[in-house]
Coordinates of C-alpha atoms and ligand atoms in Angstrom, one line a residue:
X1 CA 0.0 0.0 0.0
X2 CA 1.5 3.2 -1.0
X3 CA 1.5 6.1 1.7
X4 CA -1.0 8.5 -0.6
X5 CA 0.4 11.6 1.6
X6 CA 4.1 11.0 1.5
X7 CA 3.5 10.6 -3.0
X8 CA 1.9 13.6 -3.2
X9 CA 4.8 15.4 -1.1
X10 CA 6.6 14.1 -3.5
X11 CA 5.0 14.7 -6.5
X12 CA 4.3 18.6 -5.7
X13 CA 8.0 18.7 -5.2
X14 CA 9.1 17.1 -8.3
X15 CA 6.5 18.9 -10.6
X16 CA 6.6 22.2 -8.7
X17 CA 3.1 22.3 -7.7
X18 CA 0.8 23.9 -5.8
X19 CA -2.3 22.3 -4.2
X20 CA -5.4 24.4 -3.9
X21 CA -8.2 23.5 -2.1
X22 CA -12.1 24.4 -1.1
X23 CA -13.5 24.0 2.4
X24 CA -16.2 21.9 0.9
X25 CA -13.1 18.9 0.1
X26 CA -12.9 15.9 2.6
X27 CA -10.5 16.5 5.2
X28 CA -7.3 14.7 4.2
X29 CA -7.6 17.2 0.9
X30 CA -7.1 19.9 3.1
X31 CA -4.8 18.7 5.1
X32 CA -2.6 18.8 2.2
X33 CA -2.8 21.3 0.6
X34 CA -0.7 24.7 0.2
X35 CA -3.8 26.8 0.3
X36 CA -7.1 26.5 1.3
X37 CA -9.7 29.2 0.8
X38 CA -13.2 30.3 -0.4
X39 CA -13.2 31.1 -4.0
X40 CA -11.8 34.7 -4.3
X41 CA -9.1 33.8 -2.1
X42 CA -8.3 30.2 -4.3
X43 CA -8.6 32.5 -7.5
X44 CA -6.4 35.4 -5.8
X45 CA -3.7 32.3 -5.2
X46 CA -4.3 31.0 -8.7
X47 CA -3.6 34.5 -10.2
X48 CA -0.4 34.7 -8.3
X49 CA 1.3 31.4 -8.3
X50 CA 5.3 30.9 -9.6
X51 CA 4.4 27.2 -9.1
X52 CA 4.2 25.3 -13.2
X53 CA 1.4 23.0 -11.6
X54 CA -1.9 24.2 -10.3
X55 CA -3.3 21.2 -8.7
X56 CA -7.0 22.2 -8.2
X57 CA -9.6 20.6 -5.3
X58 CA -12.4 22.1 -6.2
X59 CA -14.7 22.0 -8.9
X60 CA -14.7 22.4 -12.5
X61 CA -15.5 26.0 -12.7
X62 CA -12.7 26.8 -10.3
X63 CA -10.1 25.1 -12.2
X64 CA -11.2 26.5 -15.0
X65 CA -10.8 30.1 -13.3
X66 CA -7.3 29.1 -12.4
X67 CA -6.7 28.3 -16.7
X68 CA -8.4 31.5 -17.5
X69 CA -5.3 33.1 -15.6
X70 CA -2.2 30.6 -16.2
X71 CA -2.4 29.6 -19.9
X72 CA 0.5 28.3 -20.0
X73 CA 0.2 26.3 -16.5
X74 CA -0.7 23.0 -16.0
X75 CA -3.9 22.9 -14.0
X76 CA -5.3 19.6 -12.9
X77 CA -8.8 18.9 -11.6
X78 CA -8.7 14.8 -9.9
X79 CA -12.0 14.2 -11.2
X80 CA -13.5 16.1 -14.2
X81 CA -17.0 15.3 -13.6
X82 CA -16.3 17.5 -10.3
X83 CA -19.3 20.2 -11.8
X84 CA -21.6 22.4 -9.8
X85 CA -25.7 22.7 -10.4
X86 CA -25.4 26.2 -10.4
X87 CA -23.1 26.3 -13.3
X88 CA -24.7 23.7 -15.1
X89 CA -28.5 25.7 -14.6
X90 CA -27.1 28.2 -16.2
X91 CA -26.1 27.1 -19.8
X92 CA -24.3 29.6 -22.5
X93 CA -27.2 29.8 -25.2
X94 CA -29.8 30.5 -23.3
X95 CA -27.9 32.9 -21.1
X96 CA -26.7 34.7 -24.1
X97 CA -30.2 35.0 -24.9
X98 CA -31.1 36.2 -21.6
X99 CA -28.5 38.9 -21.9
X100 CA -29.6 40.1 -25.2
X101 CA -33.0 40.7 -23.7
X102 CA -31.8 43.1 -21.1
X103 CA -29.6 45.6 -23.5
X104 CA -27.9 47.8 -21.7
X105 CA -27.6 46.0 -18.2
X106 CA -24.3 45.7 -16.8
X107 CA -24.0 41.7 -16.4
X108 CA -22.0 40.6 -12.9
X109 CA -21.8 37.1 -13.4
X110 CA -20.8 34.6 -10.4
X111 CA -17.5 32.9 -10.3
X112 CA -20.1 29.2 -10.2
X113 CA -20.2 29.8 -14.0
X114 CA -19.0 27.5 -17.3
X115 CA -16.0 30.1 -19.6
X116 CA -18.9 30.4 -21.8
X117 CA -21.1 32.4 -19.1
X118 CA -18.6 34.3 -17.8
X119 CA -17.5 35.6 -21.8
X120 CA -20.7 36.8 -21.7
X121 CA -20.1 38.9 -18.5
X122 CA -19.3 42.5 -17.6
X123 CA -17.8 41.5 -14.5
X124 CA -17.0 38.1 -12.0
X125 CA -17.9 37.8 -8.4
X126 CA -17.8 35.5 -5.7
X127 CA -20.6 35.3 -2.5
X128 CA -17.3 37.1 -0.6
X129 CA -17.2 40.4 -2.9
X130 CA -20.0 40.2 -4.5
X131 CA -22.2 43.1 -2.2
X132 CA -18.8 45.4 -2.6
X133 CA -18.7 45.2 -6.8
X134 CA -22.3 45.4 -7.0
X135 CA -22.0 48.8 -4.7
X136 CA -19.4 50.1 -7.4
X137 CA -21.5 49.9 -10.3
X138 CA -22.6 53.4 -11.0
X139 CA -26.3 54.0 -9.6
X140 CA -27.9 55.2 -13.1
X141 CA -26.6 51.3 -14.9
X142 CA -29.4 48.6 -14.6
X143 CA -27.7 45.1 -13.4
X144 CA -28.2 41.7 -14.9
X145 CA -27.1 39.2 -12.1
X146 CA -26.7 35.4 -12.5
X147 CA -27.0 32.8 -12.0
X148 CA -27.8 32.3 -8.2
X149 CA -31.0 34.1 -7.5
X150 CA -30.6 33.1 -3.6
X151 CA -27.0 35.1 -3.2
X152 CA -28.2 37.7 -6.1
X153 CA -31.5 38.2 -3.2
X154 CA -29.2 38.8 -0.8
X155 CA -27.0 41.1 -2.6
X156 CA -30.6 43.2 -3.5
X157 CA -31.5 43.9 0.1
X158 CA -27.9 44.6 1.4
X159 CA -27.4 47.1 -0.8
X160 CA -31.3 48.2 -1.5
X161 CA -30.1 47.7 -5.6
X162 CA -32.9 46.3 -8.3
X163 CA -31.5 43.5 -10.4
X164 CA -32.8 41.2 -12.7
X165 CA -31.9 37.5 -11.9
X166 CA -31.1 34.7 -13.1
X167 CA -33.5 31.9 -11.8
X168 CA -30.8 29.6 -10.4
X169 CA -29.9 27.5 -6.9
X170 CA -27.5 25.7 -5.9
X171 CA -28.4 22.1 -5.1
X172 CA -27.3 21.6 -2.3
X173 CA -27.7 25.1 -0.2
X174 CA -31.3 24.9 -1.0
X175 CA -31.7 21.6 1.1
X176 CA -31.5 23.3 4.4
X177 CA -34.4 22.9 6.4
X178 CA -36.3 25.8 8.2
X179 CA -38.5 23.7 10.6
X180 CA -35.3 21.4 11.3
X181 CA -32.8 24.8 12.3
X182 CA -36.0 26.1 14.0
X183 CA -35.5 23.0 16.0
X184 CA -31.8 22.9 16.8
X185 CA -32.1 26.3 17.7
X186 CA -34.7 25.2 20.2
X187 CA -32.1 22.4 21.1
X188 CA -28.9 24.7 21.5
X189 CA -30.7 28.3 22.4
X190 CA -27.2 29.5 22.7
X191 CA -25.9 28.4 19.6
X192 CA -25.4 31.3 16.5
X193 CA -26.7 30.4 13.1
X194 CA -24.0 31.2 10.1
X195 CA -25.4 30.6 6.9
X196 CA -24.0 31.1 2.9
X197 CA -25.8 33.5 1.1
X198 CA -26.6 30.8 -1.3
X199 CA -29.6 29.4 1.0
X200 CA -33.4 30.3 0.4
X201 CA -34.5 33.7 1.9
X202 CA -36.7 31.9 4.7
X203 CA -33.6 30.0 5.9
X204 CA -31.0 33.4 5.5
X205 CA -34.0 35.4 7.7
X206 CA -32.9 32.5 11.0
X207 CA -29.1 33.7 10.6
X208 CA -26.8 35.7 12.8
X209 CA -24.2 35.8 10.3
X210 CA -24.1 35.2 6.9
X211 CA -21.3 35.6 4.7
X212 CA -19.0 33.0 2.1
X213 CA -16.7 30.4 3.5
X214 CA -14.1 32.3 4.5
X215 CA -16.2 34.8 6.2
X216 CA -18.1 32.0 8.0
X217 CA -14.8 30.2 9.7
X218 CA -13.9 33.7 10.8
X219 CA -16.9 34.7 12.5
X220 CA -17.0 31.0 14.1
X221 CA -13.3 31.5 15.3
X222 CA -13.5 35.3 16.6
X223 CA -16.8 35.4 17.8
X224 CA -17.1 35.3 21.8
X225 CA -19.6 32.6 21.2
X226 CA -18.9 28.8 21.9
X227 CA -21.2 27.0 19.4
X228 CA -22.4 27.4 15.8
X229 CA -25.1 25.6 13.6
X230 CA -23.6 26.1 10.4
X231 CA -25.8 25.8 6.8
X232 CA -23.4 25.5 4.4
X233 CA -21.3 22.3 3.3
X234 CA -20.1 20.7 6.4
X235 CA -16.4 20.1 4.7
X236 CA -15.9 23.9 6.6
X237 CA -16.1 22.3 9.9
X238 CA -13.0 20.5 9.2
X239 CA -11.3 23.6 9.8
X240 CA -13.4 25.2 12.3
X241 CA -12.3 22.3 14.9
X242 CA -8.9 22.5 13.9
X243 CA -8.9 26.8 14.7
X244 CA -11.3 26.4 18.0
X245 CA -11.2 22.7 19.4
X246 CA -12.8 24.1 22.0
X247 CA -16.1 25.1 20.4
X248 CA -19.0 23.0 19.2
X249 CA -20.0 23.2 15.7
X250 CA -23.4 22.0 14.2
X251 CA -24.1 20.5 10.8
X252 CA -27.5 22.2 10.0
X253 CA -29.7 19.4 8.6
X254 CA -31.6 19.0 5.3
X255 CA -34.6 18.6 4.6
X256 CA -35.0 14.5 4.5
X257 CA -32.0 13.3 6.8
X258 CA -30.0 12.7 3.7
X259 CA -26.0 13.7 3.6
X260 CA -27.6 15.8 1.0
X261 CA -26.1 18.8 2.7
X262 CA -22.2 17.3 1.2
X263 CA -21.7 18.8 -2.2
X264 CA -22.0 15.5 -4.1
X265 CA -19.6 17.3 -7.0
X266 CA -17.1 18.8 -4.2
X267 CA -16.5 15.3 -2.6
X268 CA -15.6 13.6 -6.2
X269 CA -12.4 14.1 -5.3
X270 CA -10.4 11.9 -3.0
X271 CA -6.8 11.9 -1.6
X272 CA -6.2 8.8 -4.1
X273 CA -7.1 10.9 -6.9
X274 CA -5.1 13.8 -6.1
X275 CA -2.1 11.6 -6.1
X276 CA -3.1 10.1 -9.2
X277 CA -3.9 13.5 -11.1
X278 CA -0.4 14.5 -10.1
X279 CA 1.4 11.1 -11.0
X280 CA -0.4 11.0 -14.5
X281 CA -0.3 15.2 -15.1
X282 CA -4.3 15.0 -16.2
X283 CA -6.9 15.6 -15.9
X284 CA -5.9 18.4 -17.3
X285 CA -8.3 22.0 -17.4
X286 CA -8.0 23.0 -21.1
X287 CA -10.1 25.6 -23.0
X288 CA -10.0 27.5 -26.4
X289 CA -7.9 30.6 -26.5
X290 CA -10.2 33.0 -28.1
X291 CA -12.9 31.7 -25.3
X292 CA -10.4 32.3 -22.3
X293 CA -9.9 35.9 -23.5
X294 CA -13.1 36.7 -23.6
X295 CA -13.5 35.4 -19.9
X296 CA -10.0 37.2 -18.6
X297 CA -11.1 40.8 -18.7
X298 CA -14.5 40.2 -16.2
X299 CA -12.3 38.0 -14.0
X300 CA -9.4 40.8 -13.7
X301 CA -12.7 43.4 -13.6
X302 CA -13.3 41.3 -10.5
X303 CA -9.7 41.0 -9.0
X304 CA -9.2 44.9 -9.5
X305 CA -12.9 45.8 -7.9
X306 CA -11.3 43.7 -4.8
X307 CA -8.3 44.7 -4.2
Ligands
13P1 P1 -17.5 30.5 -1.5 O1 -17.5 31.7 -2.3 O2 -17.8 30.7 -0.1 O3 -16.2 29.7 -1.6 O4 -18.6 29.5 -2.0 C1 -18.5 28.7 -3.1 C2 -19.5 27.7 -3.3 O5 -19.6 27.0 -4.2 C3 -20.6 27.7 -2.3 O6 -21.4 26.6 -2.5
SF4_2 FE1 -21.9 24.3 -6.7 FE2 -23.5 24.2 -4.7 FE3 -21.5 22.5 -4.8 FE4 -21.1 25.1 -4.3 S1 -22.1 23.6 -3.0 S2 -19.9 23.8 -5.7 S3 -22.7 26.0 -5.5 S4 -23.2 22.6 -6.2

């Protein structure tokens, strides 16, 4: 039996690599890698790597982000069916059509997007900045947001801004259950509630603090309080215990007592894979040229807008 994390020290040596990872990967993933963020701060790394290899735990459209910026990188993804039902609810076509029925709207276009979506953007966001480049989009410019209704909601009554949306959900942030949080609160009356903006409206209106990934785990780790119930993917946990072993933390439930709340397209990928993506240099993230050009100037729109 090979030791998988002693390879893949090796292999990141060897190939000059650099692992990136979500919070939504199984533990061992993170515990490798060289960075682990939300998905501004993985596409901030990608945009500023020396390493030749990107080694991407993630999902497709992150990856693909990580190309957009490093043509002439290597950027692996250990399982290209890793995809994400936001992204695929929203297909180029019909967005293109969707767009040319709102002429004139500025399109801001989250980062859970195929190339083809984003090429058809103004500007890129994630759930961390996109309330900040919605708020510097000049007052008199109509907005086009997509494709998460849930987040783009959000967004709307933080900053009191009309858009149109996009109709999409994620799969998995829409699972959470109302009644069942209403219960664990009941359970745990001391317990704060930190949701993703992805969730329904109904289920955002029980949380203390809602914010992306990153701003989640720091809220959990510098607030004075000692436990959490946390609806979003419970691969953040992982990471929570390891900053505050001392606090409890709460998977929020779904709807059906399903592990429905794991991003079945997030947990694809497996420490075996990683090591094999390396040892075999694919799968490997590649996309036309003309297409990746067309997606680079809304990304760096995005990376100047939050600097
Ligand atoms: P973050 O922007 O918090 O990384 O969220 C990405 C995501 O896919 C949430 O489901
Ligand atoms: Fe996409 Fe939802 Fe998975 Fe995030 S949790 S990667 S939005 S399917």
């Amino acid at each position: 039996m090979i030791d998988l994390f002693a390879e893949i020290a090796r292999l990141k040596q060897e190939m000059n690599a650099i692992i990136l990872a979500h919070y939504y990967q199984e533990p061992d993933i993170q515990d490798i890698a060289d960075v682990i963020g939300d998905s501004l701060a993985l596409a901030q790394a990608a945009a500023k790597t020396e390493a030749s290899v990107i080694v991407f735990c993630g999902v497709h459209f992150m990856a693909e982000t990580a190309k957009i910026l490093n043509p002439d990188k290597l950027v692996l993804l250990p399982d290209l069916a890793a995809g994400c039902s936001l992204s695929d609810g929203c297909p180029a076509p019909q967005f293109e059509q969707f767009v040319r029925a709102h002429p004139g709207h500025t399109v801001i276009t989250y980062i859970n997007s195929s190339a083809g979506v984003k090429a058809l953007s103004d500007i890129i966001c994630t759930s961390s900045n996109a309330e900040r480049i919605v708020r510097q989009v000049p007052a008199d410019r109509p907005i086009l947001f997509a494709p998460d209704q849930h987040l783009g909601r959000f967004v709307i009554k933080k900053t009191g801004r009309d858009m149109v949306l996009w109709p999409g959900s994620c799969s998995v942030h829409v699972t959470f259950s109302e009644r069942r949080i209403i219960r664990l609160k009941a359970e745990h009356p001391d317990a704060l509630v930190l949701a993703h903006p992805e969730c329904e409206e109904r289920v955002l209106r029980l949380a203390d603090h809602i914010g992306s990934t990153t701003s989640i785990l720091n809220y959990a780790i510098t607030s004075p309080a000692a436990s959490f119930i946390v609806v979003t993917e419970p691969g953040i946990i992982h990471q929570m215990k390891k900053a505050r072993p001392d606090k409890l933390f709460i998977p929020a439930p779904p709807d059906n007592g399903c592990a429905c709340n794991e991003c079945p397209y997030m947990r694809l990928n497996t420490l075996e894979k990683v090591y094999r993506c390396m040892r075999d240099r694919q799968p490997e993230i590649t996309l036309p040229e003309d297409l990746r050009v067309k997606c680079l100037a809304p990304l760096q729109r995005m990376l100047e807008m939050s600097a």
